[in-house]
N, CA and C of each residue as an Amber inpcrd file, in Angstrom:
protein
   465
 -28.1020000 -22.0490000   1.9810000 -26.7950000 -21.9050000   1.4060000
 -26.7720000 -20.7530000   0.3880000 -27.7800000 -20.4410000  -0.3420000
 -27.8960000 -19.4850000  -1.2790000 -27.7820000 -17.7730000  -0.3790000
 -28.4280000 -17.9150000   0.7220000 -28.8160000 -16.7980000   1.4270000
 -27.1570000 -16.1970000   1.7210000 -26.4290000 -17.4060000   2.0070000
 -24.9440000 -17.2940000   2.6620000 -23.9620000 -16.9860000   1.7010000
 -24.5670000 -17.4270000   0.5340000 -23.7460000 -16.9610000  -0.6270000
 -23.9270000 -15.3100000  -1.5210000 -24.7420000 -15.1970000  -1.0130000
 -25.3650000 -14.0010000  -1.4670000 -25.4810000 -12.8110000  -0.5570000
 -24.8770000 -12.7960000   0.7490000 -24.4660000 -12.2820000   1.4780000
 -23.0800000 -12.3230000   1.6360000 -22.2980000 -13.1670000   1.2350000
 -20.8980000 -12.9540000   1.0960000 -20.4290000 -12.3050000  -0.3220000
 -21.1250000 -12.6280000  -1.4570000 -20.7360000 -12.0780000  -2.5970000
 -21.1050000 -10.8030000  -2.6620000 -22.5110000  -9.9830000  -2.0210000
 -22.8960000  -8.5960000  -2.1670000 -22.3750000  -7.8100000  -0.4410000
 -21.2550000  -8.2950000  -0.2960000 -20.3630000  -7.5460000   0.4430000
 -19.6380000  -6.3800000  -0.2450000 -19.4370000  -5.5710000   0.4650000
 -18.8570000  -4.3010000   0.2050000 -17.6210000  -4.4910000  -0.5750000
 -16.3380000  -5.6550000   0.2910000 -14.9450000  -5.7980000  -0.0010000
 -15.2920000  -6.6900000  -1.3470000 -15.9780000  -7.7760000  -1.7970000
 -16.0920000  -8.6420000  -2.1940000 -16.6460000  -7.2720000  -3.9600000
 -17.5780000  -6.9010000  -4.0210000 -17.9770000  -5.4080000  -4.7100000
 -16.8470000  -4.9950000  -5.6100000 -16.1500000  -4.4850000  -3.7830000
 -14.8940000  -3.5000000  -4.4680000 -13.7600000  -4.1690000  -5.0570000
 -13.4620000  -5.5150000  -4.8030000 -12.1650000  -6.1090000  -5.2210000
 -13.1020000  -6.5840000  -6.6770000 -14.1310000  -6.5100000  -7.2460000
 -14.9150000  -6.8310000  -8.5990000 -14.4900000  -5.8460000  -9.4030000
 -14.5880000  -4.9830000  -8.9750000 -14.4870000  -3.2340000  -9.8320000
 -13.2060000  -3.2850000  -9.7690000 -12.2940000  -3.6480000  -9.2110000
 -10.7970000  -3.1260000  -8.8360000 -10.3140000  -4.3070000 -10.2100000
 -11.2900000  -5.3830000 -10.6130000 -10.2450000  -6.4490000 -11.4770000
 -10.6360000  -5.6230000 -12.5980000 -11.9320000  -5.0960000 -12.4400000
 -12.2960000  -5.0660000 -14.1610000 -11.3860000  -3.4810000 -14.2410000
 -11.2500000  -2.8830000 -13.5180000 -10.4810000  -1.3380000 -13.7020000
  -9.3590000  -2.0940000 -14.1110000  -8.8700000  -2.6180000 -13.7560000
  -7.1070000  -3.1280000 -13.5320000  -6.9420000  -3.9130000 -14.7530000
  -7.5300000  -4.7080000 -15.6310000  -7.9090000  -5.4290000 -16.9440000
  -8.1660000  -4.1250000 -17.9860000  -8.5550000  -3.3820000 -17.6310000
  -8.7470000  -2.1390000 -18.8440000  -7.4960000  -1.2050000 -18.4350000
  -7.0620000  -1.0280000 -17.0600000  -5.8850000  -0.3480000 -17.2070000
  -4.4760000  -1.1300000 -18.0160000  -4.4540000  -2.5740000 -17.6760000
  -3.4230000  -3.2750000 -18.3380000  -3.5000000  -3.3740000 -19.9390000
  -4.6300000  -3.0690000 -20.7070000  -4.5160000  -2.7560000 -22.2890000
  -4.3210000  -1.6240000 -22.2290000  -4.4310000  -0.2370000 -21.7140000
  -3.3770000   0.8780000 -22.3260000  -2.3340000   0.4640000 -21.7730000
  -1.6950000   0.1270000 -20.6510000  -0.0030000  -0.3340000 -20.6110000
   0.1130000  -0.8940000 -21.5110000  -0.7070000  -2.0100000 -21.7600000
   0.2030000  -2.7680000 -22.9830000   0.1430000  -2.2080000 -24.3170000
  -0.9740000  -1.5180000 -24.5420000  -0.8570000  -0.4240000 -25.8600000
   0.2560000   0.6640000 -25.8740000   0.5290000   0.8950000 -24.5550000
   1.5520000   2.3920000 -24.6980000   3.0990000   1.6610000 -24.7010000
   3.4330000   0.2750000 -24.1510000   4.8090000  -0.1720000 -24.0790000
   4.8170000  -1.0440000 -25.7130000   3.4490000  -1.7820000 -26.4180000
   3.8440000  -1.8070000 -27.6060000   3.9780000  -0.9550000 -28.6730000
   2.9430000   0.0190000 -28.2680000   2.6730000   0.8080000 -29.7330000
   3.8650000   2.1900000 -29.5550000   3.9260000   2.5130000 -28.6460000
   4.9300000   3.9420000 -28.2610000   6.2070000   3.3110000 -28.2550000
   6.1190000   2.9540000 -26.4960000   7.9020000   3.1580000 -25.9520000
   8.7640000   1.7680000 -26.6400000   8.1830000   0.6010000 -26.7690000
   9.4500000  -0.1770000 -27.3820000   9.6280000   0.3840000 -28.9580000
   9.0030000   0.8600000 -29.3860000   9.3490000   1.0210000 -30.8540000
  10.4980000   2.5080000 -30.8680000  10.5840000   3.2520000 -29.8080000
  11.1920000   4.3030000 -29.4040000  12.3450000   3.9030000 -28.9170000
  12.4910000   2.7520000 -27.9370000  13.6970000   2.3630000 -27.5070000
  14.1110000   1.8630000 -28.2670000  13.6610000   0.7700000 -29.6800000
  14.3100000   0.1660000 -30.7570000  14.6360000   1.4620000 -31.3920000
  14.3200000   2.0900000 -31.5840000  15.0130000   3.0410000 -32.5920000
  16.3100000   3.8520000 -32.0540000  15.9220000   4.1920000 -30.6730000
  17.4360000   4.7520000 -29.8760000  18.5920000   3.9290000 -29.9080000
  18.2560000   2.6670000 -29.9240000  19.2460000   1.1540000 -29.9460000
  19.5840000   0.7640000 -31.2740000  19.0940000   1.9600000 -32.4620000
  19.3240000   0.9690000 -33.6190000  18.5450000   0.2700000 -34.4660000
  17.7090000   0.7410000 -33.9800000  16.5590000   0.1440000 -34.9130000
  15.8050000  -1.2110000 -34.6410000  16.3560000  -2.0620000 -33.3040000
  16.3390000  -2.9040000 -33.0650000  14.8850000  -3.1390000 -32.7440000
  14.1000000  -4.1180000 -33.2960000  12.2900000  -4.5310000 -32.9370000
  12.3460000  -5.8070000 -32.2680000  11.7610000  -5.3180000 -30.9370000
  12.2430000  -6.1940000 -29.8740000  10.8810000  -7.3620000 -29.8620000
   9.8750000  -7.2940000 -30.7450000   9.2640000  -8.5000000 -30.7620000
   9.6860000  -9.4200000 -31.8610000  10.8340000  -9.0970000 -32.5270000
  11.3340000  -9.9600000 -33.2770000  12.8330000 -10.6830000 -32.9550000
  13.4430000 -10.3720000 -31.4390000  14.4450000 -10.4780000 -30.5400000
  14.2160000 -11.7870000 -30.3330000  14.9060000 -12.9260000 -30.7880000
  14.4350000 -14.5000000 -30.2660000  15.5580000 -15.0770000 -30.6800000
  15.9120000 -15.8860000 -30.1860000  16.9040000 -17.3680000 -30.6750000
  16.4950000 -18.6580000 -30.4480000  17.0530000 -19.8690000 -31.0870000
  16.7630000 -20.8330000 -31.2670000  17.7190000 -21.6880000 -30.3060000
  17.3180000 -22.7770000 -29.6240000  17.9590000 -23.8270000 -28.6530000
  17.1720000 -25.2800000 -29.4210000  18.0940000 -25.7140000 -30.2730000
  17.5470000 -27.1270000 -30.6620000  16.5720000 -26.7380000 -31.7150000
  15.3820000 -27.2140000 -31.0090000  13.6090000 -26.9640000 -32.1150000
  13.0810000 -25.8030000 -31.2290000  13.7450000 -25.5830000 -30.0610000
  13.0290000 -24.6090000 -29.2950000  12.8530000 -23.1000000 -30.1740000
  12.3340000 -21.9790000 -29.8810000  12.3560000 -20.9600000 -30.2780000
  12.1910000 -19.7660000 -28.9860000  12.9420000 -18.9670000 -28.4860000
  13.0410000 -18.7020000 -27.3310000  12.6790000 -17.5470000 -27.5460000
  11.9650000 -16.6180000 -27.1320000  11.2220000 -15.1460000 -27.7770000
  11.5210000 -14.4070000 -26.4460000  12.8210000 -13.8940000 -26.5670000
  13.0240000 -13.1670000 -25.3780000  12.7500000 -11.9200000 -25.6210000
  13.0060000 -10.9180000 -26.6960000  12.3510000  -9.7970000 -26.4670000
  10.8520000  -9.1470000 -26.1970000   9.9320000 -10.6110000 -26.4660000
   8.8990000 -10.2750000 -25.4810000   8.3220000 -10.5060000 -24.3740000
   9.4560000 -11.0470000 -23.7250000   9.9170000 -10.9040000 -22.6340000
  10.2240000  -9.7870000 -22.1980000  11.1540000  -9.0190000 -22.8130000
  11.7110000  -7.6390000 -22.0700000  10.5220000  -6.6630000 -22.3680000
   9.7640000  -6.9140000 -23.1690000   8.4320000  -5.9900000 -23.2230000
   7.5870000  -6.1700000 -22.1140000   7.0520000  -7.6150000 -21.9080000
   7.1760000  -7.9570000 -20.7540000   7.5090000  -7.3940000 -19.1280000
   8.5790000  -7.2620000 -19.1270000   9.3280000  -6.6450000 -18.2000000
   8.9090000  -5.0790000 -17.9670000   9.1250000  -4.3580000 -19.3590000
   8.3930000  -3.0170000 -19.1860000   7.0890000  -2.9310000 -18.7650000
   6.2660000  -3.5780000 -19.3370000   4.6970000  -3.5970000 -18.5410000
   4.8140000  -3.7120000 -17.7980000   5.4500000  -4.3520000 -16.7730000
   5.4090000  -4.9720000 -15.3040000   6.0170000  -3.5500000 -14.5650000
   6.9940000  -2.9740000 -14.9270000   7.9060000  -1.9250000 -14.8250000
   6.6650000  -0.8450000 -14.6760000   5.7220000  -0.5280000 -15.9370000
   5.1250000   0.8870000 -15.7160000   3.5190000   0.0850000 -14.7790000
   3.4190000  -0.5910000 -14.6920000   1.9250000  -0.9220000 -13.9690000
   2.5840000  -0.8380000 -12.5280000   3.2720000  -1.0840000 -12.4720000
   4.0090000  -1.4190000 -10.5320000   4.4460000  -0.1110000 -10.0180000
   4.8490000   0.8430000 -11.2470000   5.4050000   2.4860000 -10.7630000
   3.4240000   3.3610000 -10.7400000   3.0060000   2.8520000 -11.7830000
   1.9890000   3.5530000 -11.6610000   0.9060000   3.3330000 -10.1190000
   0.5480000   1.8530000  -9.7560000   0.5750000   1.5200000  -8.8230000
   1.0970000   2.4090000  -7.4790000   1.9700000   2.4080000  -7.3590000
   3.0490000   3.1400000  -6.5730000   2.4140000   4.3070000  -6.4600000
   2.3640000   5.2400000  -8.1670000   1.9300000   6.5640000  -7.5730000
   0.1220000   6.7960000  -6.8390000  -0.6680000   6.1060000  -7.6280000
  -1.8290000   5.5890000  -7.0350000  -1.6470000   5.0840000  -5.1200000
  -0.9280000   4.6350000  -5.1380000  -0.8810000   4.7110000  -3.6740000
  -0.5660000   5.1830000  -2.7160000   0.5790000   6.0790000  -3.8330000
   1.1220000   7.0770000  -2.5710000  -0.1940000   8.5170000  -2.4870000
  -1.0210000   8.8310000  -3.7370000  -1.8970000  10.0080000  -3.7130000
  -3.3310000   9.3670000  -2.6470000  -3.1370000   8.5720000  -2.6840000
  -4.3860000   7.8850000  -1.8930000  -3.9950000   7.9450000   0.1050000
  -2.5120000   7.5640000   0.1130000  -2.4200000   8.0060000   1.1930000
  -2.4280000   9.3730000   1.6790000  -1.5890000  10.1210000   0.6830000
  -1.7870000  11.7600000   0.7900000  -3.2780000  11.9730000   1.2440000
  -4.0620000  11.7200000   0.9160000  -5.4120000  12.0790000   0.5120000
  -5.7580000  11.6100000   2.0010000  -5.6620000  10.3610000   2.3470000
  -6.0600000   9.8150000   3.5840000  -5.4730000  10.2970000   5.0680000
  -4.2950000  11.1900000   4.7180000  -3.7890000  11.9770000   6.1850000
  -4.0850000  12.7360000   6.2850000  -4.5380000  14.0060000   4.8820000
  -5.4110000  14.7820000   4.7760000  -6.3910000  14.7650000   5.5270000
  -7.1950000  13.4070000   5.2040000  -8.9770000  13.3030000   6.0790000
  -8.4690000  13.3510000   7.1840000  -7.1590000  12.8110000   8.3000000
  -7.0580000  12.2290000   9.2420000  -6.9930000  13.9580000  10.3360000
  -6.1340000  14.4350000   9.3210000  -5.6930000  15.8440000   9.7150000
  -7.3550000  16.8610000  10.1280000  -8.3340000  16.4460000   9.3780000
  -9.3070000  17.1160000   9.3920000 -10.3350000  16.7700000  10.4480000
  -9.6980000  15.2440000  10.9470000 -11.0120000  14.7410000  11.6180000
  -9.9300000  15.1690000  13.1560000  -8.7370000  15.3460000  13.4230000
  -8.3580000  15.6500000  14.1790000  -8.9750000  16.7740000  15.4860000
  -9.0110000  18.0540000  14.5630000  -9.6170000  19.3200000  14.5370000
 -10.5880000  19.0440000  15.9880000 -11.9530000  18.3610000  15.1320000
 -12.9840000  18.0630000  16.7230000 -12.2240000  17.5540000  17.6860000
 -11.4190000  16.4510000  18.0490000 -10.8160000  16.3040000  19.0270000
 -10.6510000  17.4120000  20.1140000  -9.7520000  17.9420000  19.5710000
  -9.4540000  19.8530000  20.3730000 -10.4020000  20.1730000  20.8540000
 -11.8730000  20.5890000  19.9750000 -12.8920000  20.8180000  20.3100000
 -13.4160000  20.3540000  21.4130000 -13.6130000  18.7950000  21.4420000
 -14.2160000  18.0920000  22.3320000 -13.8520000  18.2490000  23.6530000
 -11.8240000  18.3990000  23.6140000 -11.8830000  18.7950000  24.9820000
 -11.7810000  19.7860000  25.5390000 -12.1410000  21.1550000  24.7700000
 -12.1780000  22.1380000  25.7610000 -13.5800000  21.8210000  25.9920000
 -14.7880000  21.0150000  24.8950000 -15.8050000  20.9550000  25.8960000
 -16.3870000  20.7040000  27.1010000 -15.0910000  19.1190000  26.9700000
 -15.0890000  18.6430000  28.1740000 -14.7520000  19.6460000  29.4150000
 -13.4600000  20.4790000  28.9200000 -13.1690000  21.0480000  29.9890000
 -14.0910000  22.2250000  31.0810000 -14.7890000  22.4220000  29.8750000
 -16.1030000  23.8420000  30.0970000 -16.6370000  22.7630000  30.8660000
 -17.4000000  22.0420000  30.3840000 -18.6040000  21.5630000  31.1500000
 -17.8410000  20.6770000  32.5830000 -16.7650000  20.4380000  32.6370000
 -16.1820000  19.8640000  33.9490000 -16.2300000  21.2560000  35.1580000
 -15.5500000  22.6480000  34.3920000 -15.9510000  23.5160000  35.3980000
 -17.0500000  24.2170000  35.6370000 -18.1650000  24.0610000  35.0670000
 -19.3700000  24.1990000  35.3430000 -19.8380000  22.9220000  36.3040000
 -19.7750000  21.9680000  36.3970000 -20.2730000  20.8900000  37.0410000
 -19.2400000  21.1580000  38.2590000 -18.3650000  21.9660000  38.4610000
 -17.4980000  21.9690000  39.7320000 -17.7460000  23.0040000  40.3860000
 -18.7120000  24.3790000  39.5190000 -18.6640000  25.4700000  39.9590000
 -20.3140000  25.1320000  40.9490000 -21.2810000  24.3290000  40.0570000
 -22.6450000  23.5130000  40.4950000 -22.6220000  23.0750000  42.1870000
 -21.4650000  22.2440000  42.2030000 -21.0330000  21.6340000  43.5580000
 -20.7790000  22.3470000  44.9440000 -19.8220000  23.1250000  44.2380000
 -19.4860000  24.2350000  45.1610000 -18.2520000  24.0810000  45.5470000
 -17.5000000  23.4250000  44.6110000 -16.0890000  22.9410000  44.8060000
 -15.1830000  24.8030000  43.8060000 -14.3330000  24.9760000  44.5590000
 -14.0080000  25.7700000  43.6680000 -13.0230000  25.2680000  42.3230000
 -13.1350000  26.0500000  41.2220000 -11.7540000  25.2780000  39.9250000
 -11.0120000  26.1230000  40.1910000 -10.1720000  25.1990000  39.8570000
  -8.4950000  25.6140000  39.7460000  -8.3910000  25.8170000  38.8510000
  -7.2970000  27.3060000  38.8820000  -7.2800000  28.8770000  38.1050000
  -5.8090000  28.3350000  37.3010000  -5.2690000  27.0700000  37.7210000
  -4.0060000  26.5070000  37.3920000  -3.7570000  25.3230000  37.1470000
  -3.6710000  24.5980000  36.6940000  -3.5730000  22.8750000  37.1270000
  -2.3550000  22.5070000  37.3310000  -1.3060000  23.6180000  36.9380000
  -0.0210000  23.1890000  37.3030000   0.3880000  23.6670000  39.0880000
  -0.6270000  24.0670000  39.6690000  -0.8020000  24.2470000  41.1770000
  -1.1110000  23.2310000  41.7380000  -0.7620000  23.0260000  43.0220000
  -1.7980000  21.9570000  43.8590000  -2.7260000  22.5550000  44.1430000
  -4.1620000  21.9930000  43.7470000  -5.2250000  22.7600000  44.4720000
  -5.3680000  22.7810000  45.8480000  -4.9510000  22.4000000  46.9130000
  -4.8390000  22.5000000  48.2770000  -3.9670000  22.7990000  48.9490000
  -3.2410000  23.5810000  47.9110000  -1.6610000  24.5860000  48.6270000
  -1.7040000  25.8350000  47.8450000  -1.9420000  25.5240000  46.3760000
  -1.7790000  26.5570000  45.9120000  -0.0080000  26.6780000  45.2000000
   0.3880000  25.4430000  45.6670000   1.8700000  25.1920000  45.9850000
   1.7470000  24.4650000  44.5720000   3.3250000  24.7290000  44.0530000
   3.4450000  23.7610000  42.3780000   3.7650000  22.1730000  42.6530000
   3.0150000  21.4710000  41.7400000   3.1430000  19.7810000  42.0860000
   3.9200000  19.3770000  41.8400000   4.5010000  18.6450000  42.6190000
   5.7770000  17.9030000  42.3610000   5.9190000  16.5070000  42.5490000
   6.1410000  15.8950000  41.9940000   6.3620000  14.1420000  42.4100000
   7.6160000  13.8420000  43.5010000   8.2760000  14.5500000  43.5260000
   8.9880000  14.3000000  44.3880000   8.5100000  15.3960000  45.7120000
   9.5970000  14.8110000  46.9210000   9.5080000  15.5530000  48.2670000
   8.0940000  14.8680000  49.3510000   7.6100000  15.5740000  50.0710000
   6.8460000  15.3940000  51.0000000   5.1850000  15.5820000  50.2140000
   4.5430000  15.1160000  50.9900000   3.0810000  14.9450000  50.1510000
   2.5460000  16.1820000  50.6030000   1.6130000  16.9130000  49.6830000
   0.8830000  17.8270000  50.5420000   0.4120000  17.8510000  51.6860000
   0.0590000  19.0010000  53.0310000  -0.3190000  18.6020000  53.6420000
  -2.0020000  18.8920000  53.5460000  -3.0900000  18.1330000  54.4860000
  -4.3500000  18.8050000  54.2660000  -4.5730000  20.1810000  54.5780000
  -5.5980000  20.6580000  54.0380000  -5.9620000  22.2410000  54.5900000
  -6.5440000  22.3140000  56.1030000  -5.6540000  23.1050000  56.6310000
  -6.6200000  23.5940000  58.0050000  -5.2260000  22.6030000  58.9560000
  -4.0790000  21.8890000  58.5900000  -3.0390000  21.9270000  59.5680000
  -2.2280000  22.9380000  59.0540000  -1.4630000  22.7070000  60.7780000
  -0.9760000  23.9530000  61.1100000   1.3080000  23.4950000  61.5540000
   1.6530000  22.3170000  61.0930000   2.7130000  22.4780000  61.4830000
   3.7050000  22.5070000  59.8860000
């Protein structure tokens, strides 16, 4: 059981989603340093001076602390946009690679194509100088009409 556990925990995904909490726990104290210490004290002042961790009312004995709530709200606001841009540069980045690994493809098949007419020229078959020809007319292919006929009739 240990062997099974220790092969599921020193997995790659299991690794990376470790690093991804502890990044994401140190990224969420500068959000929350930059929406307390900067931007709400900036938006209270555009509004009036208003200090939105002191924004609360009372229901009964309750004490209802809604402006940190709306601070709240801003964290959630810049971690989910930042997010966003993090994902959109990561895809950029990833069509990039896709674009690059494309490239050999092309490659591969004119290799293919070389080494198909070498292996045809080997045979003694002749290649076709066209592929948009029929090789046994010489005639352009068509899906429609009459089928080619073989070489060597005569009507």
């Amino acid at each position: 059981m240990w062997q099974d556990f220790k092969k599921f925990a020193l997995k790659g995904n299991v690794v990376d989603l470790a690093v991804a909490v502890v990044i994401g726990g140190a990224f969420n104290k500068i959000v929350k340093s930059l929406v307390d210490h900067i931007l709400m004290p900036l938006v209270g002042t555009l509004l009036g001076g208003v200090n939105f961790e002191e924004l609360k009312t009372k229901v009964g004995d309750a004490e209802i602390q809604y402006g940190l709530f709306i601070q709240n709200i801003v964290d959630f606001l810049i971690i989910a946009f930042s997010i966003f841009l993090i994902v959109k540069v990561y895809k950029k980045l990833e069509k990039k690679e896709e674009e690059k690994g494309k490239k050999p493809d092309s490659q591969e098949d004119l290799l293919r194509q070389i080494r198909d007419l070498l292996s045809q020229r080997q045979s003694g078959v002749q290649p076709n100088p066209n592929p948009n020809l029929n090789p046994n007319l010489n005639q352009p292919n068509s899906k429609q009409g009459t089928p080619p006929k073989p070489p060597g009739s005569f009507s």
